[in-house]
mmCIF file of C-alpha atoms in Angstrom:
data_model
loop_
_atom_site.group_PDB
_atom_site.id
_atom_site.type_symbol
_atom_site.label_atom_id
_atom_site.label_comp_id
_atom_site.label_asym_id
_atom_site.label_seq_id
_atom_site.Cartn_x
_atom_site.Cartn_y
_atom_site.Cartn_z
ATOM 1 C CA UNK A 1 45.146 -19.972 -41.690
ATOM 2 C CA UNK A 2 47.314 -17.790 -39.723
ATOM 3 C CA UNK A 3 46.145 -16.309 -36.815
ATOM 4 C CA UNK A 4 47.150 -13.600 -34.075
ATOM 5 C CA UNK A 5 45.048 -13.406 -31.254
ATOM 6 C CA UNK A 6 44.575 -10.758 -28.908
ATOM 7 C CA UNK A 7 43.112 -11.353 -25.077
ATOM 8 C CA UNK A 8 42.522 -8.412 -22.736
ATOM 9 C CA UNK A 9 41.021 -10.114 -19.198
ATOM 10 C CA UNK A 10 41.145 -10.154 -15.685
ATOM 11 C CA UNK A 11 44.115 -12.424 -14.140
ATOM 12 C CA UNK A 12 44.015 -13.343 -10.752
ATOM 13 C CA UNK A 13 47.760 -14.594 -10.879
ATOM 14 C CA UNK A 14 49.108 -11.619 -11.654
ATOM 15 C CA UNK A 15 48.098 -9.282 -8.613
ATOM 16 C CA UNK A 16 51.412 -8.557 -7.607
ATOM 17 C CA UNK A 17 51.903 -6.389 -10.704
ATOM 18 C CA UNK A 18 48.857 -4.649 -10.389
ATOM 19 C CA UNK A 19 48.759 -1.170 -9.163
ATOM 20 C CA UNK A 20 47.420 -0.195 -5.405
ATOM 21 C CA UNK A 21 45.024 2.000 -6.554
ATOM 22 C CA UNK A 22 43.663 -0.935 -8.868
ATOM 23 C CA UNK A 23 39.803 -3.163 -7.712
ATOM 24 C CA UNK A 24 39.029 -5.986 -9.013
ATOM 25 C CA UNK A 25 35.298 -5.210 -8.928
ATOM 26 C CA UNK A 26 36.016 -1.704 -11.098
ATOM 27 C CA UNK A 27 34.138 -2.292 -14.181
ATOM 28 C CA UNK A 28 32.313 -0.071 -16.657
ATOM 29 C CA UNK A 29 29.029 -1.025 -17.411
ATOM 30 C CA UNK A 30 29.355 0.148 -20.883
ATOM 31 C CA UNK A 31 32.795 -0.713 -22.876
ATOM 32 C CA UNK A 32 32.506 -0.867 -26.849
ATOM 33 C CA UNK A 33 34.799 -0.581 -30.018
ATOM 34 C CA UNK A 34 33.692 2.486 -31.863
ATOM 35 C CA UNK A 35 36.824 2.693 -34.556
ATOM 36 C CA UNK A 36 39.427 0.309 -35.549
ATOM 37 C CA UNK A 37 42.558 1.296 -37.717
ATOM 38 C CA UNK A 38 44.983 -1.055 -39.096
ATOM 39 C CA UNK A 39 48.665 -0.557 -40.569
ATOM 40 C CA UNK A 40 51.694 -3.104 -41.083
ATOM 41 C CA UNK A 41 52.994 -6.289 -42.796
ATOM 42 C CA UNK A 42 51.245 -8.380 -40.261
ATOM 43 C CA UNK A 43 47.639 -7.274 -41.098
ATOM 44 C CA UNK A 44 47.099 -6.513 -44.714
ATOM 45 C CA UNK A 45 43.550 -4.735 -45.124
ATOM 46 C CA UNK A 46 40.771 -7.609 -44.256
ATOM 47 C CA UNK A 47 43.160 -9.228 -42.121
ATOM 48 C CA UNK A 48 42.350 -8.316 -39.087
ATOM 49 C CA UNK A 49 38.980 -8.776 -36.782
ATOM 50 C CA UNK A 50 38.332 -6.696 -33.449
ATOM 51 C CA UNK A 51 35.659 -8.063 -31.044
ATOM 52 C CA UNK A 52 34.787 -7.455 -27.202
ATOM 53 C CA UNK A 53 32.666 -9.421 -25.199
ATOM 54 C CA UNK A 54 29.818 -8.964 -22.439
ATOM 55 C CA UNK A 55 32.483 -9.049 -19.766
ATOM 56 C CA UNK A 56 33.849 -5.467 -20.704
ATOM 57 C CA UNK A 57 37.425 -6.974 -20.280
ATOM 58 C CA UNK A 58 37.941 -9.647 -22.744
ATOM 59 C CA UNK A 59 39.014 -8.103 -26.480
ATOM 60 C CA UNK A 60 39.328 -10.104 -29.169
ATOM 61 C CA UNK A 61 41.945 -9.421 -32.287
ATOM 62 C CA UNK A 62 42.891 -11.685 -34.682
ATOM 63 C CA UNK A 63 45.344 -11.728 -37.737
ATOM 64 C CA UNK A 64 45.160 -14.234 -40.222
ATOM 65 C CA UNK A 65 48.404 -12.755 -41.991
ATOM 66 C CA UNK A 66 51.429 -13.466 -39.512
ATOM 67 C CA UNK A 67 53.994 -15.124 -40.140
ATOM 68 C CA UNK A 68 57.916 -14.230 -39.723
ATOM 69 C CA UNK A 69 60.708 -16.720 -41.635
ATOM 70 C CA UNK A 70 64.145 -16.203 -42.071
ATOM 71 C CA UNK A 71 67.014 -18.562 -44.214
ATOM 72 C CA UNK A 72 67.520 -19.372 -47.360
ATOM 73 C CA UNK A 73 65.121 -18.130 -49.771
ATOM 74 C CA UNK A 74 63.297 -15.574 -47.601
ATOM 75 C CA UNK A 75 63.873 -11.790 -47.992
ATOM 76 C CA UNK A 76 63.600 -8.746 -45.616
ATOM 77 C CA UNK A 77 60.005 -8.669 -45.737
ATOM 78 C CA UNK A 78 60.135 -12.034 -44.296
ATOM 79 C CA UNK A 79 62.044 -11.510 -41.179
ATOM 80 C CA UNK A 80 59.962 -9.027 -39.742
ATOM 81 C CA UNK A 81 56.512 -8.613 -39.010
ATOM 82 C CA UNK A 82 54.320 -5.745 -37.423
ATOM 83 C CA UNK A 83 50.875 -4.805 -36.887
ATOM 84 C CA UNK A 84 49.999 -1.215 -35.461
ATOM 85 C CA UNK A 85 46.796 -0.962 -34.238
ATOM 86 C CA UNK A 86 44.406 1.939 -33.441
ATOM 87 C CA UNK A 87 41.602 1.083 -31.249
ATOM 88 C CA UNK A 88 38.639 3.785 -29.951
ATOM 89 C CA UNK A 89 37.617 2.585 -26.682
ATOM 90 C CA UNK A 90 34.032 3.641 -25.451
ATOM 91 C CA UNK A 91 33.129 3.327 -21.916
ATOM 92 C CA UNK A 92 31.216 5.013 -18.928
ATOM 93 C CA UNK A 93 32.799 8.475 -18.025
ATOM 94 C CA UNK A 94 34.627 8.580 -14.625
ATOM 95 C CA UNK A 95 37.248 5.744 -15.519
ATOM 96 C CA UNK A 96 40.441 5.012 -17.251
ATOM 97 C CA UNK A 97 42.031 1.536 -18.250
ATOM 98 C CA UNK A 98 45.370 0.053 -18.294
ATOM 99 C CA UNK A 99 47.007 -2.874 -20.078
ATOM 100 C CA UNK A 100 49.037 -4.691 -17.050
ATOM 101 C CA UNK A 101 50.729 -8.044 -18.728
ATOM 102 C CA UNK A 102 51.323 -10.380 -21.542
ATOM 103 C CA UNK A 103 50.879 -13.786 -22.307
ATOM 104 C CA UNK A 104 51.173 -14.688 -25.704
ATOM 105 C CA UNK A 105 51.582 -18.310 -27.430
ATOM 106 C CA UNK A 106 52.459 -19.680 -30.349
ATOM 107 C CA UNK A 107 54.302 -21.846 -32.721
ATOM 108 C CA UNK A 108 58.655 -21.434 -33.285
ATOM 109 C CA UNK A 109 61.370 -23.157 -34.738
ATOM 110 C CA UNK A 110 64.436 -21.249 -33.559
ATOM 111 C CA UNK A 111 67.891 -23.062 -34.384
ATOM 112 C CA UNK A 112 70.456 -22.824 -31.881
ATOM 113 C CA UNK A 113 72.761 -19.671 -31.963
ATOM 114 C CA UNK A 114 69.016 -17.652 -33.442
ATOM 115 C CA UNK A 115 67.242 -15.745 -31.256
ATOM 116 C CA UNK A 116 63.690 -14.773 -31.779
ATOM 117 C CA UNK A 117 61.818 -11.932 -30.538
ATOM 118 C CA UNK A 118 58.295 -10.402 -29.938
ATOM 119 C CA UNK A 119 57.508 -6.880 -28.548
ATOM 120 C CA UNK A 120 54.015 -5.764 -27.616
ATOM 121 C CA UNK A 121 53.863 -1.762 -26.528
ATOM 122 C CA UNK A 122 50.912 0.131 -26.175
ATOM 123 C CA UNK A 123 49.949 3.692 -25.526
ATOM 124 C CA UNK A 124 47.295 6.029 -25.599
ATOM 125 C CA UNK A 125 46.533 9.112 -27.679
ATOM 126 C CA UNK A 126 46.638 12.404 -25.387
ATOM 127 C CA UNK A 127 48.597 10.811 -22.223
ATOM 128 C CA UNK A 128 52.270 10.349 -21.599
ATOM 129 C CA UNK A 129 53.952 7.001 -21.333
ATOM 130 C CA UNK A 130 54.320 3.529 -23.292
ATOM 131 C CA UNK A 131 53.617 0.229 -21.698
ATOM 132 C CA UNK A 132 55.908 -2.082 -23.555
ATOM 133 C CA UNK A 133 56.296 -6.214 -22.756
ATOM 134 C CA UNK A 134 59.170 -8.188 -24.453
ATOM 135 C CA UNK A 135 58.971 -12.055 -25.316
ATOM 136 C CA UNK A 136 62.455 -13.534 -26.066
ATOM 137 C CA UNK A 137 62.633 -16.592 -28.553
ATOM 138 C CA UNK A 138 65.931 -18.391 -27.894
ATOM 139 C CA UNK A 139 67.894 -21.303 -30.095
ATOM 140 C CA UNK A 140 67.377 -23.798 -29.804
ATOM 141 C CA UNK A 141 63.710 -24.913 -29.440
ATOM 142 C CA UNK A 142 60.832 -26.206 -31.711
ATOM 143 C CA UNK A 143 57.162 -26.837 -30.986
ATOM 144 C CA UNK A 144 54.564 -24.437 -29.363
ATOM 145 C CA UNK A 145 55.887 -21.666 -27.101
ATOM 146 C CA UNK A 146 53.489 -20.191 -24.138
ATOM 147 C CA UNK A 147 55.362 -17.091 -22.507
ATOM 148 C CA UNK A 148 54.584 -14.544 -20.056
ATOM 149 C CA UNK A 149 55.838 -10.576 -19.732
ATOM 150 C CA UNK A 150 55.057 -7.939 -17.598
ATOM 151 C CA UNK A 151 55.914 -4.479 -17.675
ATOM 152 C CA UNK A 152 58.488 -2.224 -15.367
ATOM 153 C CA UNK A 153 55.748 0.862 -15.923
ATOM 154 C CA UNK A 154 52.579 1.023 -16.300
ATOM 155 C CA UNK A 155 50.696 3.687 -18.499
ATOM 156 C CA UNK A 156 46.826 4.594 -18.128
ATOM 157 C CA UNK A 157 44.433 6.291 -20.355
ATOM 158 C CA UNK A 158 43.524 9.699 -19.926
ATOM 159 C CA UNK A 159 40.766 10.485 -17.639
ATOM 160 C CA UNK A 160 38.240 12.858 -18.101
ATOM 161 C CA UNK A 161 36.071 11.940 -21.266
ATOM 162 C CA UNK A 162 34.416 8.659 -22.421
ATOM 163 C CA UNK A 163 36.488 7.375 -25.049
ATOM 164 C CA UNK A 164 40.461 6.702 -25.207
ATOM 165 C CA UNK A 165 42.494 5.649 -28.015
ATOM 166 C CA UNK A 166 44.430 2.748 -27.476
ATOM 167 C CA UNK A 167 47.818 2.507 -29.940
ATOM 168 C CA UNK A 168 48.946 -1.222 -29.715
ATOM 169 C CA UNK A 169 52.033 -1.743 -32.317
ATOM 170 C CA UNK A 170 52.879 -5.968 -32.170
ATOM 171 C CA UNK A 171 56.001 -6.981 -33.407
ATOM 172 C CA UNK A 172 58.137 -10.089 -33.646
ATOM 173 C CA UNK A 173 61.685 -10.582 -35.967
ATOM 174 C CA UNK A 174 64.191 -13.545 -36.098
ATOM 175 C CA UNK A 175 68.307 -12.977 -36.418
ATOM 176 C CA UNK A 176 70.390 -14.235 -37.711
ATOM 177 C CA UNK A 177 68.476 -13.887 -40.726
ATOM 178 C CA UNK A 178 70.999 -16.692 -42.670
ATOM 179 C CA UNK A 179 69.621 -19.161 -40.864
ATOM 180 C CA UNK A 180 66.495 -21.400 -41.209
ATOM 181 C CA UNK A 181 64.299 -20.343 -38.274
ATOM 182 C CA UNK A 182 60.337 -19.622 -38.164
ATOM 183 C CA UNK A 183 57.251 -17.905 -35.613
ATOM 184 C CA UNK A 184 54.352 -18.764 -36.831
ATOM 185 C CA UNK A 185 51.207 -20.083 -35.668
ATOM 186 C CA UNK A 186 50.448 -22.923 -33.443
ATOM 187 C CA UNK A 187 50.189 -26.641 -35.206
ATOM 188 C CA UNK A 188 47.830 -27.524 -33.674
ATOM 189 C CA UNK A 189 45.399 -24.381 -33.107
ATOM 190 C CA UNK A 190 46.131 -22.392 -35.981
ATOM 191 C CA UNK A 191 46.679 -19.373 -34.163
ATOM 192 C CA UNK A 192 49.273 -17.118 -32.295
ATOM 193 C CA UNK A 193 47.638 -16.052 -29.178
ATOM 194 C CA UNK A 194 48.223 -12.841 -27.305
ATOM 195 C CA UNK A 195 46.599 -12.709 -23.562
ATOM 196 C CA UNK A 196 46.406 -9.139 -22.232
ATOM 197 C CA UNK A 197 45.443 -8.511 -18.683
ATOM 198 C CA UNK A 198 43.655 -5.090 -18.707
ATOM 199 C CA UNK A 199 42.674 -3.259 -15.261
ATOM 200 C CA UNK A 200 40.029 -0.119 -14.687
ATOM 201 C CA UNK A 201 40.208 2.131 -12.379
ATOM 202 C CA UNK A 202 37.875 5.649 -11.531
ATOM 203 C CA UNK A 203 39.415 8.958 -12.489
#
């Protein structure tokens, strides 16, 4: 089974891209999925699962319909992949979230002269701005790929209510699409994994 996976925790190695304003020990007590919307090649209807756990911090997505192929045989569809997700965030009033960097492994067989690529932006409904991290697949390499981004700005939900929207659109394509090339799951996991380190913040 293919499988995207989507992480949203706490990372201790990535404080230099946190904001100032930002505390490690700012947590809602209450954080919960009240809506999930789904829309793309990657996630076909009943492809997708959404899950967060105790910590308030750690989301869970996963796509068992990911795959992106290009060479002989394939077709358009094939080279591309997306998922756009809509996620309703419920949490204590008084604080507003932020996604802060990506770390997202997987499985690729990239020939040399291909290059793959995988974008992961998100935004949210009502406030200005787009966080956006980019994951460059270069020819040649084959086997599992682990791969870190971070973002030049940072975007934040809007304050003042006690749910946000969260727009997350994941992408990933392969060119030239003549040859032979593949990102898929890992071998050996079964899974594509997407870490995101998330940081809250009061209003």
């Amino acid at each position: 089974m293919k499988i995207l996976q989507l992480f949203l925790l706490p990372s201790l190695t990535l404080a230099a891209a946190l904001p100032t304003d930002f505390s490690p020990t700012v947590v809602p007590s209450h954080v919960r999925i009240v809506g999930v919307s789904l829309l793309g090649s990657g996630c076909p209807a009943g492809s997708a699962d959404v899950q967060i756990d105790a910590t308030k911090s750690l989301m869970e997505i996963t796509f068992s319909e990911y795959i992106i192929q290009t060479g002989p045989g394939t077709r358009a569809a094939d080279w591309r992949k997306n998922c756009k997700l809509t996620l309703n965030m419920e949490f204590d009033s008084g604080f507003q979230f932020s996604t802060l960097a990506t770390d997202m492994k997987g499985f690729a067989q990239i020939p040399d002269g291909a290059r793959g690529r995988c974008t992961n932006t998100f935004d949210f409904t009502g406030a200005p701005g787009q966080t956006a991290y980019a994951i460059a697949l270069d020819g040649p390499r084959e086997g599992p790929f682990d791969l870190t981004a971070s973002p030049d700005i940072v975007s934040w939900s809007p304050c003042g209510g006690q749910t946000a929207i969260m727009n997350m659109n994941t992408q990933c394509n392969i060119s030239p699409t003549q040859q032979q090339a593949l990102i898929a799951v890992d071998r050996i996991s079964g899974k594509i994994t997407v870490f995101v380190n998330i940081a809250w913040r009061h209003c």
